[in-house]
Amino acid sequence: VRRAKPAVPGPRAVTLKQFAAHARVHASTESRALNPATRRLVADDLAKKIQATAATLGFRPNAAAASLRTGRSHLVGVLLPDISNPVFSPILSGITEALSFGGYSTIVADVGEDVDRQLRLIDDLRARRVDGFILATVHRDDRVVSYCLERNIRVVLVNRSERRPRVSAAVSDDEFGIELAMDHLVKLGHRAIGHLAAPARLSTGYRRLQSFKTVVARLEQNGKLCHLLEADAVSREAGAVAARAMLAERPDLTAIIAANDLLALGTYDALRELKLKCPEDVSVVGHNDMPLADLVSPPLTTVHIGCREMGGEAAQLLIAEIAEPGALKRNVVVRPTLTVRSSTAPPRGR
Amino acid sequence: VRRAKPAVPGPRAVTLKQFAAHARVHASTESRALNPATRRLVADDLAKKIQATAATLGFRPNAAAASLRTGRSHLVGVLLPDISNPVFSPILSGITEALSFGGYSTIVADVGEDVDRQLRLIDDLRARRVDGFILATVHRDDRVVSYCLERNIRVVLVNRSERRPRVSAAVSDDEFGIELAMDHLVKLGHRAIGHLAAPARLSTGYRRLQSFKTVVARLEQNGKLCHLLEADAVSREAGAVAARAMLAERPDLTAIIAANDLLALGTYDALRELKLKCPEDVSVVGHNDMPLADLVSPPLTTVHIGCREMGGEAAQLLIAEIAEPGALKRNVVVRPTLTVRSSTAPPRGR
DNA sequence: GTGAAAGCGCTAACAC
DNA sequence: GTGTTAGCGCTTTCAC
């Protein structure tokens, strides 16, 4: 951190005291009238009058002073692994909407996968006395979560979750999503299906992979027809690398289920290189239905997740956690659906 | 705003005073050693020792208390018109990176186009004593900017700018971008070119449109061959509506320059409906080169803007503005390039 | 239902 | 170069 110039202090704003004097009431009364939690302590008509003048004159009490006094900030930190992954737009949008409805502002940090950086950011935001965190970054066994738990920091998870249910989380039903994808492909006639998994350290990678195995077993078909490969990262590039490797080893595959849309797009890249056509030669299914998934070529068949909804649920979970830190941890699971577009078709020769 | 439950206060953390006692120094010395701006007031070895222990024990002074004392918060508010527009990912990423390097955290608000909502959010964040704002929302004549100027709030603009140079801004060279697009199409042999403009209340809409007119005039070609239409909004849907109208009126157009990528994607939708092929029947050029522009079908030829860089520049401008509020306003213009992909080709019959 | 007063934790002017 | 002290603006206990 570099601090270039000594930053001139901003203009001092009107204080509660000044404003109260103007309205001919005591600062305490003013404070009580303006705070939703204490408003009922003030005579109803007086409270209304105070709120009205505050609204018209645009007076807002200094949040830093309030925070110093109360130990709470109405600020929430959100840690994202990769803001340029379009799937986080609707998640973030759902989070901020629900939080702002609850009176909270959101500080977003794009921290990447580096756990030490994540920890540093947690400390930065803790110095700001944020009331809690929403993590979209967690591994199945996450040091950041441990760190928060040890320090009594309120935290919930979104999209990804941990192996152990130590904290509340809002996630999609990963197993069911893969079932939807598999059912769809099997109905189309595919038998040699590959799964391009996300790293197993991520719940989305792990659980979708497990589900794939389960479904393969349940179908009682020849498991050898299917194939598995884990990508090194969640990105288009990692998807391309993994898909290339998978198709090199198993050129007989007629369909690939990617653990998410970015990996699916990487698969597109690999297919293009290999001069294979999608869906004619290989069908591809994604996961998440991120914005623009309908516009890529071919439009991507993918497991649709209600991301805004999931973000909103995570926000609610955090608000509940802040209100009652000891309460039981909850797991909110949103049910995905399959959005069929043009990247899937019956296999060649049918 | 609803406040559900009375939110239990978080655990009180270690104070500067306690921590100073632990290190056997006075709180003032501790404070000075920990603050980059006052570190030089403390004996060098002592400062180093204090910083080291603070780092290992993870001590951070309460930012709310510091903010109350200094009137500054090292918080910046960023107002976006539409977080789900992928072009804002790299802009935001550039902003937060540069700001965090300067010691600032970022509060992002997705406020839409509603000016009253924007004003309300400005007030919310002002109550938090943010040190300044970066606006990606402005109109060519913007009430929010006026509001900030009247109240001495530090503010800079990104991506869009105002008609008058009242505040600093980081923008792309809109005129040059259109020139690049036009040159490209003309070289391919197009003569009947349409421009799908963004709303003229936005600088990007206005300036790209003006540039289109200028270039048409300069080419001394038959201006009547060209065509203009302004979309109602910056969205794929508005782009589809406008493109449909444009092609209904002028079926002879062989190319369309959209004022941005979302409008270009809407144009794709319209072409698909009309059973016209891109680029065979109609070439399309976008603007911004947002993430995934290379993956849509066909891959979009578009004016590439260094969005991360632009966001970073905006952050620098705000940091300068905070340090020296009276200083001359600056306009940082990043120069775009043309990224040619597959949505442009020579017109039919050549 | 309203007023008085203390104090949250920090920084910066001042004293030495 | 370090210590002392006052006070930023709010909330909340207590008194009335």
XYZ file of C-alpha atoms (C1' of nucleotides) in Angstrom:
732
model
C 0.000 0.000 0.000
C 1.359 3.301 -1.074
C -0.057 6.548 0.193
C 0.849 9.190 -2.371
C -0.312 12.560 -1.059
C -1.548 13.419 2.422
C -5.192 13.535 1.361
C -6.975 16.704 2.372
C -9.808 15.958 4.811
C -13.266 16.169 3.287
C -15.713 18.902 4.235
C -17.136 18.302 7.699
C -20.829 17.626 7.461
C -23.673 18.632 9.735
C -23.702 16.777 13.037
C -26.603 15.223 14.812
C -26.270 17.802 17.563
C -26.368 20.752 15.180
C -29.264 19.267 13.365
C -31.125 18.595 16.600
C -30.614 22.186 17.738
C -32.029 23.346 14.434
C -35.109 21.186 15.033
C -35.290 22.325 18.680
C -34.953 18.827 20.119
C -32.208 17.114 22.065
C -29.582 15.112 20.223
C -30.689 11.937 22.004
C -34.245 12.310 20.815
C -33.015 13.060 17.334
C -30.860 9.952 17.366
C -33.683 7.772 18.628
C -36.115 9.096 16.034
C -33.699 8.481 13.175
C -32.786 4.927 14.163
C -35.419 2.345 13.129
C -34.569 0.208 16.157
C -35.252 2.958 18.709
C -37.882 4.993 16.921
C -40.680 3.617 19.098
C -39.093 5.278 22.139
C -40.017 8.691 20.746
C -43.461 10.297 20.580
C -44.924 9.274 17.272
C -45.657 12.715 15.806
C -42.282 14.075 16.902
C -40.480 11.117 15.343
C -42.328 11.665 12.088
C -41.482 15.373 12.058
C -37.803 14.672 12.709
C -37.645 12.048 9.997
C -39.351 14.358 7.546
C -36.927 17.254 8.103
C -33.963 14.888 7.968
C -35.198 13.563 4.649
C -35.800 16.978 3.093
C -32.521 18.460 4.298
C -30.712 15.268 3.459
C -29.268 14.785 6.922
C -27.626 11.453 7.713
C -25.820 10.714 10.963
C -22.109 9.954 10.703
C -21.803 6.205 10.277
C -18.219 6.130 11.529
C -19.254 7.632 14.844
C -22.178 5.242 15.121
C -19.935 2.346 14.307
C -17.396 3.390 16.915
C -20.115 3.601 19.498
C -22.014 0.421 18.654
C -19.249 -1.828 17.380
C -21.316 -2.545 14.282
C -20.901 -1.017 10.839
C -23.714 -2.303 8.635
C -20.960 -3.169 6.239
C -20.469 -6.620 4.732
C -17.415 -7.959 2.940
C -17.833 -10.201 -0.105
C -14.852 -12.209 -1.319
C -14.940 -13.342 -4.928
C -12.417 -15.660 -6.579
C -12.729 -14.056 -10.009
C -14.870 -11.069 -10.756
C -14.360 -11.504 -14.482
C -16.209 -14.815 -14.386
C -19.628 -13.671 -15.609
C -21.431 -16.053 -13.281
C -20.595 -13.765 -10.366
C -22.535 -10.836 -11.796
C -25.954 -12.213 -10.911
C -24.716 -13.701 -7.634
C -23.269 -10.358 -6.582
C -26.320 -8.553 -7.764
C -28.538 -10.826 -5.651
C -26.292 -10.349 -2.638
C -26.126 -6.558 -2.789
C -29.833 -6.209 -3.403
C -30.803 -8.296 -0.393
C -28.151 -6.712 1.805
C -29.082 -3.173 0.912
C -32.686 -4.044 1.652
C -31.469 -5.102 5.085
C -29.619 -1.816 5.563
C -26.170 -3.082 4.698
C -23.599 -1.862 2.211
C -21.261 -4.250 0.481
C -17.520 -4.124 0.028
C -16.502 -6.427 -2.788
C -13.008 -7.819 -3.016
C -11.743 -9.767 -6.004
C -9.135 -11.838 -4.214
C -8.329 -14.738 -6.510
C -7.441 -18.188 -5.233
C -4.515 -17.172 -3.021
C -5.504 -17.972 0.556
C -2.947 -15.647 2.128
C -4.283 -12.795 0.102
C -7.768 -13.712 1.217
C -6.651 -13.684 4.836
C -5.038 -10.283 4.402
C -8.239 -8.934 2.949
C -10.259 -10.372 5.785
C -7.971 -8.461 8.150
C -8.286 -5.259 6.139
C -12.034 -5.456 6.259
C -12.040 -6.498 9.880
C -10.198 -3.279 10.648
C -13.200 -1.589 9.061
C -15.390 -3.449 11.491
C -17.476 -5.144 8.829
C -20.333 -7.074 10.415
C -19.627 -10.227 8.466
C -18.422 -11.905 5.312
C -19.882 -13.759 2.379
C -17.293 -16.034 0.812
C -17.562 -17.286 -2.752
C -13.971 -18.443 -2.576
C -14.000 -21.411 -0.248
C -12.351 -24.791 -0.687
C -13.942 -27.918 0.702
C -11.683 -27.492 3.703
C -11.044 -23.829 3.985
C -8.435 -22.011 6.021
C -10.288 -18.734 5.710
C -13.385 -20.231 7.309
C -11.285 -21.669 10.147
C -9.677 -18.266 10.596
C -13.082 -16.594 10.872
C -14.472 -19.232 13.214
C -11.486 -18.931 15.557
C -12.063 -15.194 15.769
C -15.817 -15.237 16.052
C -16.260 -13.510 12.726
C -19.691 -14.027 11.206
C -19.407 -15.713 7.864
C -21.566 -17.519 5.312
C -20.783 -19.179 2.011
C -22.243 -18.829 -1.428
C -22.070 -21.088 -4.487
C -19.330 -23.261 -3.026
C -19.493 -24.941 0.378
C -17.271 -26.843 2.765
C -17.083 -30.546 3.444
C -18.187 -30.000 7.042
C -21.285 -27.904 7.760
C -19.477 -25.460 10.055
C -21.150 -22.360 8.643
C -24.309 -21.578 6.724
C -24.215 -21.711 2.957
C -26.389 -21.025 -0.076
C -25.554 -23.425 -2.873
C -27.060 -25.154 -5.851
C -27.977 -28.821 -5.793
C -24.834 -29.977 -7.553
C -25.816 -33.644 -7.609
C -29.172 -32.965 -9.136
C -27.629 -30.688 -11.739
C -25.400 -33.458 -12.997
C -28.328 -35.878 -12.993
C -30.223 -33.488 -15.233
C -27.294 -33.256 -17.607
C -26.742 -37.023 -17.686
C -30.423 -37.831 -18.187
C -30.516 -35.448 -21.091
C -27.464 -36.951 -22.775
C -28.524 -40.541 -22.181
C -31.945 -39.813 -23.630
C -30.235 -38.438 -26.695
C -28.469 -41.780 -27.000
C -25.012 -40.980 -25.665
C -23.131 -43.762 -23.935
C -19.514 -42.627 -24.010
C -19.688 -39.528 -21.864
C -16.793 -37.612 -20.339
C -16.870 -35.417 -17.286
C -14.557 -32.444 -17.145
C -14.438 -31.793 -13.432
C -13.458 -28.635 -11.597
C -10.643 -29.065 -9.048
C -11.729 -31.483 -6.304
C -10.712 -28.987 -3.623
C -13.825 -27.051 -4.645
C -17.218 -28.383 -3.594
C -18.567 -27.769 -7.067
C -15.769 -29.863 -8.519
C -16.026 -32.606 -5.951
C -19.776 -32.988 -5.685
C -20.488 -32.798 -9.371
C -17.826 -35.407 -9.938
C -19.280 -37.719 -7.266
C -22.693 -37.304 -8.750
C -21.352 -38.194 -12.178
C -19.883 -41.410 -10.803
C -23.106 -42.254 -8.987
C -25.242 -41.749 -12.038
C -22.887 -43.797 -14.187
C -23.141 -46.629 -11.658
C -26.909 -46.345 -11.378
C -27.339 -46.571 -15.125
C -25.671 -49.956 -14.828
C -24.118 -49.365 -18.129
C -20.592 -50.127 -19.052
C -18.699 -47.696 -16.858
C -15.677 -48.025 -19.038
C -17.440 -46.068 -21.701
C -17.286 -43.028 -19.462
C -14.306 -40.951 -18.591
C -13.176 -38.461 -15.999
C -10.669 -35.667 -15.940
C -10.081 -32.913 -13.447
C -9.146 -29.470 -14.707
C -6.422 -27.528 -12.913
C -8.492 -24.426 -12.459
C -11.883 -22.929 -13.183
C -11.189 -21.060 -16.365
C -11.658 -21.253 -20.058
C -7.939 -21.885 -20.530
C -7.820 -24.735 -18.029
C -10.918 -26.165 -19.671
C -9.252 -26.138 -23.065
C -6.163 -27.888 -21.743
C -8.168 -30.561 -19.957
C -10.566 -31.138 -22.835
C -7.661 -31.529 -25.222
C -6.124 -34.159 -22.941
C -9.424 -35.945 -22.520
C -10.129 -36.167 -26.227
C -6.581 -37.266 -26.940
C -6.990 -40.188 -24.583
C -10.572 -40.986 -25.441
C -11.414 -39.943 -28.999
C -14.510 -42.136 -28.819
C -16.358 -39.842 -26.416
C -19.521 -38.396 -27.925
C -20.401 -36.000 -25.128
C -18.693 -33.974 -22.410
C -20.265 -32.630 -19.262
C -18.219 -29.734 -17.970
C -18.412 -28.813 -14.304
C -19.120 -25.244 -15.270
C -19.657 -22.945 -18.203
C -16.141 -21.571 -18.372
C -14.771 -25.103 -18.639
C -17.411 -25.786 -21.294
C -16.215 -22.810 -23.285
C -12.670 -24.098 -22.990
C -13.974 -27.381 -24.343
C -15.345 -25.453 -27.323
C -11.854 -24.064 -27.892
C -10.332 -27.552 -27.793
C -12.938 -28.954 -30.182
C -12.317 -26.126 -32.618
C -8.598 -26.842 -32.581
C -9.226 -30.520 -33.211
C -11.588 -29.624 -36.049
C -14.406 -31.394 -34.270
C -17.924 -30.013 -34.546
C -20.212 -29.351 -31.601
C -22.768 -30.875 -31.300
C -22.342 -33.095 -34.397
C -19.120 -34.760 -33.236
C -19.233 -34.017 -29.533
C -22.094 -32.692 -27.417
C -21.198 -30.320 -24.577
C -23.143 -29.486 -21.421
C -22.147 -26.659 -19.100
C -23.152 -25.760 -15.571
C -24.378 -22.416 -14.151
C -26.058 -20.852 -17.190
C -23.982 -17.736 -16.858
C -24.935 -14.550 -18.728
C -24.266 -14.877 -22.471
C -24.309 -18.683 -22.371
C -27.097 -18.413 -24.928
C -24.970 -16.330 -27.255
C -21.859 -18.393 -27.634
C -21.513 -20.653 -30.610
C -23.224 -23.045 -30.448
C -25.616 -21.751 -27.760
C -24.722 -23.754 -24.694
C -26.914 -26.425 -23.169
C -26.290 -25.963 -19.474
C -27.571 -26.582 -15.987
C -29.354 -23.392 -15.015
C -28.836 -22.044 -11.509
C -30.903 -19.225 -10.012
C -27.817 -17.204 -9.184
C -29.517 -13.997 -8.112
C -31.742 -16.024 -5.840
C -28.767 -17.906 -4.430
C -26.970 -14.612 -3.723
C -30.079 -13.273 -2.017
C -30.317 -16.380 0.151
C -26.687 -16.023 1.174
C -27.364 -12.428 2.190
C -30.346 -13.534 4.289
C -28.248 -16.200 5.946
C -25.617 -13.638 6.884
C -28.200 -11.208 8.218
C -29.591 -14.034 10.366
C -26.094 -14.977 11.485
C -25.401 -11.392 12.539
C -28.661 -11.240 14.473
C -28.126 -14.575 16.189
C -24.527 -15.759 15.956
C -25.136 -18.898 17.976
C -28.003 -20.188 15.881
C -27.949 -23.433 13.974
C -26.106 -23.310 10.672
C -28.317 -23.723 7.647
C -27.746 -24.988 4.153
C -29.998 -23.380 1.580
C -30.041 -25.432 -1.594
C -31.534 -23.977 -4.743
C -32.736 -26.509 -7.267
C -31.277 -26.155 -10.747
C -33.026 -26.860 -14.048
C -31.656 -27.859 -17.408
C -31.615 -25.286 -20.169
C -31.369 -27.099 -23.473
C -29.842 -25.125 -26.308
C -27.829 -26.238 -29.301
C -24.634 -27.747 -27.957
C -26.231 -31.140 -27.459
C -27.601 -33.533 -30.081
C -27.790 -37.292 -30.616
C -24.395 -38.876 -31.221
C -23.141 -39.472 -34.736
C -24.623 -42.475 -36.533
C -28.058 -42.476 -34.981
C -34.785 -0.597 4.555
C -36.010 -3.166 6.980
C -34.126 -4.052 10.117
C -35.212 -7.546 11.079
C -33.478 -8.454 14.314
C -31.478 -6.224 16.662
C -28.111 -7.558 15.488
C -25.831 -8.660 18.289
C -22.689 -6.515 18.434
C -19.565 -8.210 17.160
C -16.699 -9.189 19.459
C -14.735 -6.148 20.571
C -11.239 -6.330 19.200
C -7.929 -5.294 20.687
C -7.460 -1.548 20.889
C -4.451 0.487 19.975
C -3.954 1.382 23.624
C -3.996 -2.239 24.793
C -1.678 -3.233 22.036
C 0.680 -0.369 22.816
C 0.794 -1.366 26.478
C 1.658 -4.869 25.421
C 4.551 -3.547 23.343
C 5.592 -1.152 26.141
C 5.144 1.978 24.052
C 2.704 4.812 24.210
C -0.460 4.681 22.104
C 0.612 7.760 20.148
C 3.894 6.209 19.157
C 2.090 3.053 18.216
C -0.348 5.015 16.085
C 2.419 6.956 14.375
C 4.424 3.839 13.638
C 1.445 2.079 12.094
C 0.366 4.956 9.873
C 2.477 5.245 6.673
C 2.017 9.024 6.669
C 3.459 9.544 10.160
C 5.907 6.673 10.375
C 8.901 8.944 9.807
C 8.137 10.703 13.108
C 9.130 7.559 14.991
C 12.621 6.166 15.546
C 13.298 3.834 12.699
C 14.075 0.644 14.630
C 11.168 1.162 17.000
C 8.778 1.706 14.101
C 9.988 -1.478 12.484
C 9.563 -3.457 15.687
C 6.050 -2.147 16.199
C 5.050 -2.928 12.648
C 6.478 -6.398 12.922
C 4.539 -7.292 16.075
C 1.375 -5.763 14.651
C 1.775 -7.902 11.561
C 2.412 -11.143 13.426
C -0.381 -10.625 15.940
C -2.669 -9.341 13.215
C -3.440 -6.085 14.946
C -5.215 -3.416 12.912
C -6.431 -0.118 14.397
C -10.169 0.469 14.359
C -10.937 2.232 11.081
C -14.199 3.666 12.362
C -12.402 5.466 15.170
C -9.739 6.723 12.794
C -12.397 7.887 10.382
C -14.262 9.707 13.120
C -11.099 11.438 14.145
C -9.735 12.336 10.722
C -12.897 12.814 8.710
C -11.524 10.426 6.115
C -12.442 6.788 5.617
C -10.249 5.411 2.822
C -13.484 4.197 1.339
C -14.581 4.943 -2.202
C -18.032 4.533 -3.702
C -18.403 3.218 -7.250
C -21.745 3.649 -9.011
C -22.444 1.289 -11.893
C -25.448 1.458 -14.215
C -25.616 -2.288 -14.768
C -23.374 -4.799 -13.110
C -24.631 -7.570 -15.371
C -23.116 -5.836 -18.388
C -19.883 -7.815 -18.730
C -17.919 -4.766 -19.780
C -17.968 -3.533 -16.186
C -16.061 -6.549 -14.876
C -12.681 -5.405 -16.171
C -13.427 -1.748 -15.431
C -14.318 -2.590 -11.850
C -11.381 -4.877 -11.553
C -9.037 -2.088 -12.712
C -10.629 0.349 -10.287
C -10.446 -1.875 -7.220
C -6.905 -2.955 -7.943
C -5.606 0.597 -8.223
C -7.632 1.794 -5.254
C -6.533 -1.017 -2.984
C -2.956 -0.282 -3.990
C -3.603 3.260 -2.788
C -5.011 1.990 0.512
C -8.675 2.355 -0.348
C -11.541 -0.105 -0.206
C -14.376 0.040 -2.673
C -18.112 -0.022 -2.107
C -19.845 -0.952 -5.337
C -23.438 -0.011 -5.957
C -25.424 -1.266 -8.921
C -27.842 1.643 -9.165
C -29.348 1.433 -12.647
C -30.313 4.493 -14.663
C -32.663 6.035 -12.095
C -31.092 9.339 -11.022
C -33.081 9.603 -7.797
C -31.861 6.192 -6.758
C -28.337 7.267 -7.573
C -28.755 10.360 -5.406
C -30.095 8.269 -2.543
C -27.089 5.997 -2.778
C -24.725 8.941 -2.830
C -26.328 10.066 0.426
C -26.088 6.590 1.951
C -22.427 6.417 1.159
C -21.832 9.965 2.233
C -23.162 8.998 5.641
C -20.360 6.443 5.630
C -17.936 9.249 4.969
C -16.590 7.790 1.764
C -13.699 9.877 0.495
C -15.054 10.110 -3.023
C -16.988 8.576 -5.872
C -16.294 7.038 -9.235
C -19.332 7.274 -11.467
C -19.871 5.006 -14.453
C -23.464 6.160 -14.665
C -23.293 9.734 -15.882
C -25.315 11.399 -18.581
C -23.812 14.127 -20.728
C -25.414 16.590 -18.354
C -25.632 14.851 -15.059
C -27.621 15.790 -11.979
C -25.540 13.522 -9.770
C -22.359 15.368 -10.733
C -24.039 18.714 -10.029
C -25.176 17.358 -6.675
C -21.640 16.322 -5.767
C -20.095 19.580 -6.956
C -22.537 21.641 -4.910
C -21.568 19.676 -1.821
C -17.853 19.561 -2.394
C -17.864 15.800 -2.839
C -14.838 14.480 -4.690
C -15.918 12.698 -7.825
C -14.472 11.388 -11.078
C -16.020 9.668 -14.064
C -15.193 6.489 -15.884
C -16.157 5.237 -19.347
C -18.790 7.927 -19.855
C -18.140 11.656 -19.466
C -20.067 14.890 -19.337
C -20.500 17.525 -22.011
C -18.672 20.075 -19.817
C -15.301 19.221 -18.281
C -16.412 19.920 -14.705
C -14.729 16.864 -13.223
C -11.920 14.520 -14.175
C -12.727 11.497 -16.287
C -11.103 8.387 -17.734
C -12.669 7.514 -21.055
C -11.938 5.864 -24.349
C -11.385 7.863 -27.512
C -14.901 7.341 -28.839
C -14.305 9.250 -32.059
C -11.247 7.262 -32.921
C -13.005 4.000 -32.156
C -15.686 4.740 -34.711
C -13.054 5.793 -37.236
C -11.384 2.424 -36.814
C -14.660 0.627 -37.350
C -15.570 2.706 -40.397
C -12.146 2.386 -42.004
C -12.362 -1.348 -41.606
C -15.803 -1.607 -43.193
C -15.008 0.782 -46.020
C -11.846 -1.141 -46.832
C -13.947 -4.290 -47.016
C -16.059 -2.532 -49.614
C -19.115 -1.513 -47.608
C -20.907 1.666 -48.630
C -24.351 1.326 -47.079
C -23.486 1.374 -43.411
C -25.850 1.869 -40.503
C -25.002 3.151 -37.054
C -26.948 1.849 -34.101
C -26.316 4.554 -31.561
C -26.612 4.403 -27.802
C -28.943 7.030 -26.275
C -27.623 10.544 -27.008
C -27.855 11.478 -23.326
C -24.814 9.251 -22.829
C -21.441 10.501 -23.990
C -20.704 7.168 -25.600
C -23.922 7.415 -27.591
C -23.447 11.027 -28.539
C -19.774 11.073 -29.377
C -19.747 7.843 -31.332
C -22.705 9.106 -33.308
C -21.022 12.440 -34.034
C -17.917 10.639 -35.126
C -19.940 8.437 -37.438
C -21.436 11.517 -39.082
C -18.040 13.158 -39.400
C -16.459 10.153 -41.000
C -19.356 9.741 -43.416
C -18.917 13.377 -44.424
C -15.153 13.085 -44.738
C -15.400 10.067 -46.985
C -17.287 12.369 -49.368
C -19.384 9.448 -50.341
C -23.078 9.472 -50.804
C -24.291 10.132 -47.268
C -27.681 8.819 -48.186
C -26.282 5.346 -48.280
C -25.736 5.526 -44.557
C -28.289 5.387 -41.827
C -28.669 6.266 -38.188
C -30.840 5.016 -35.389
C -30.684 5.606 -31.689
C -31.498 2.747 -29.341
C -33.646 3.436 -26.296
C -31.230 1.864 -23.863
C -27.900 0.092 -23.634
C -28.990 -3.520 -23.678
C -29.246 -6.512 -25.902
C -33.031 -6.161 -26.005
C -32.949 -2.502 -26.988
C -30.361 -3.369 -29.608
C -32.622 -6.025 -31.100
C -35.569 -3.643 -31.270
C -33.519 -0.888 -32.868
C -31.763 -3.180 -35.336
C -35.091 -4.631 -36.415
C -36.416 -1.131 -37.071
C -33.278 -0.133 -38.920
C -33.298 -3.144 -41.207
C -37.015 -2.756 -41.854
C -36.466 0.768 -43.097
C -33.188 0.123 -44.878
C -32.923 -3.472 -46.083
C -30.072 -2.413 -48.366
C -27.597 -1.877 -45.501
C -24.645 -4.250 -45.701
C -23.051 -3.367 -42.372
C -24.017 -2.065 -38.946
C -21.769 -0.368 -36.435
C -23.250 -0.723 -32.978
C -22.295 1.793 -30.288
C -21.416 -1.079 -27.995
C -21.220 -4.836 -27.750
C -24.576 -5.391 -26.080
C -26.293 -3.498 -28.888
C -24.270 -5.576 -31.355
C -25.524 -8.773 -29.738
C -29.064 -7.436 -29.996
C -28.345 -6.858 -33.671
C -27.370 -10.533 -33.926
C -30.762 -11.424 -32.454
C -32.559 -9.246 -34.987
C -30.596 -10.702 -37.894
C -31.376 -14.224 -36.768
C -35.075 -13.420 -36.668
C -34.920 -11.939 -40.156
C -33.042 -15.015 -41.376
C -30.124 -12.860 -42.383
C -26.615 -14.204 -42.012
C -23.801 -12.385 -40.316
C -21.359 -11.553 -41.869
C -22.562 -12.828 -45.271
C -25.656 -10.611 -45.452
C -24.804 -7.981 -42.887
C -21.485 -7.246 -41.177
C -21.617 -6.132 -37.545
C -19.055 -4.187 -35.521
C -19.329 -3.761 -31.769
C -17.593 -1.459 -29.318
C -15.804 -2.261 -26.017
C -14.580 -5.807 -26.638
C -16.232 -7.063 -23.523
C -15.342 -10.475 -22.075
C -16.687 -13.313 -24.240
C -17.032 -11.106 -27.317
C -14.745 -13.644 -28.980
C -17.054 -16.519 -28.128
C -20.362 -15.341 -29.443
C -21.491 -16.491 -32.819
C -20.010 -15.240 -35.002
C -17.042 -13.976 -32.972
C -17.558 -10.235 -32.826
C -15.385 -7.723 -34.609
C -15.273 -4.869 -32.147
C -13.437 -1.772 -31.024
C -11.208 -2.924 -28.204
C -10.936 -0.716 -25.133
C -8.368 -1.244 -22.396
C -11.035 -1.389 -19.713
C -8.850 -2.450 -16.800
C -6.455 0.324 -17.675
C -9.297 2.829 -17.927
C -10.599 1.775 -14.507
C -7.106 2.108 -13.062
C -6.763 5.595 -14.508
C -10.087 6.605 -12.998
C -8.892 5.378 -9.619
C -5.688 7.419 -9.964
C -7.693 10.489 -10.881
C -9.834 10.089 -7.781
C -6.824 9.584 -5.543
C -5.336 12.787 -6.992
C -8.633 14.583 -6.515
C -8.778 13.536 -2.865
C -5.203 14.710 -2.317
C -5.739 18.035 -4.051
C -9.410 18.857 -4.489
C -8.760 22.228 -6.110
C -6.484 20.952 -8.839
C -7.208 21.198 -12.514
C -9.598 18.575 -13.838
C -8.047 16.092 -16.199
C -9.378 13.965 -18.989
C -7.497 10.714 -19.456
C -8.243 9.236 -22.851
C -7.238 5.676 -23.610
C -6.789 4.886 -27.271
C -8.821 1.947 -28.567
C -7.776 -0.544 -31.213
C -9.831 -2.643 -33.597
C -10.125 -6.343 -32.930
C -11.148 -8.036 -36.141
C -12.971 -11.332 -35.751
C -15.613 -12.985 -37.898
C -18.638 -10.711 -37.837
C -17.306 -8.569 -40.669
C -16.677 -9.542 -44.287
C -16.921 -7.946 -47.716
C -20.523 -7.220 -48.716
C -22.448 -9.666 -50.883
C -21.622 -9.610 -54.564
C -17.999 -8.674 -54.330
C -41.083 10.455 26.517
C -37.045 13.409 26.914
C -32.575 15.310 28.728
C -27.775 14.688 30.688
C -23.482 12.666 30.413
C -20.129 9.234 29.547
C -17.297 6.946 26.432
C -16.470 4.021 22.047
C -10.762 4.138 19.899
C -8.280 6.825 17.495
C -5.139 10.979 15.938
C -2.852 15.355 16.091
C -1.765 19.633 18.308
C 1.021 20.695 21.819
C 4.482 20.142 25.403
C 8.812 18.407 26.703
C 11.424 11.408 19.211
C 7.948 10.459 22.617
C 4.185 11.459 25.995
C -0.132 14.107 27.268
C -4.497 15.421 26.255
C -8.602 16.775 24.006
C -12.184 15.678 21.139
C -14.130 13.674 16.511
C -20.089 12.473 16.606
C -22.671 9.230 17.927
C -25.610 5.954 21.171
C -27.266 4.459 25.444
C -27.676 4.079 30.372
C -29.480 6.539 33.788
C -32.203 10.057 35.864
C -36.347 12.596 35.805
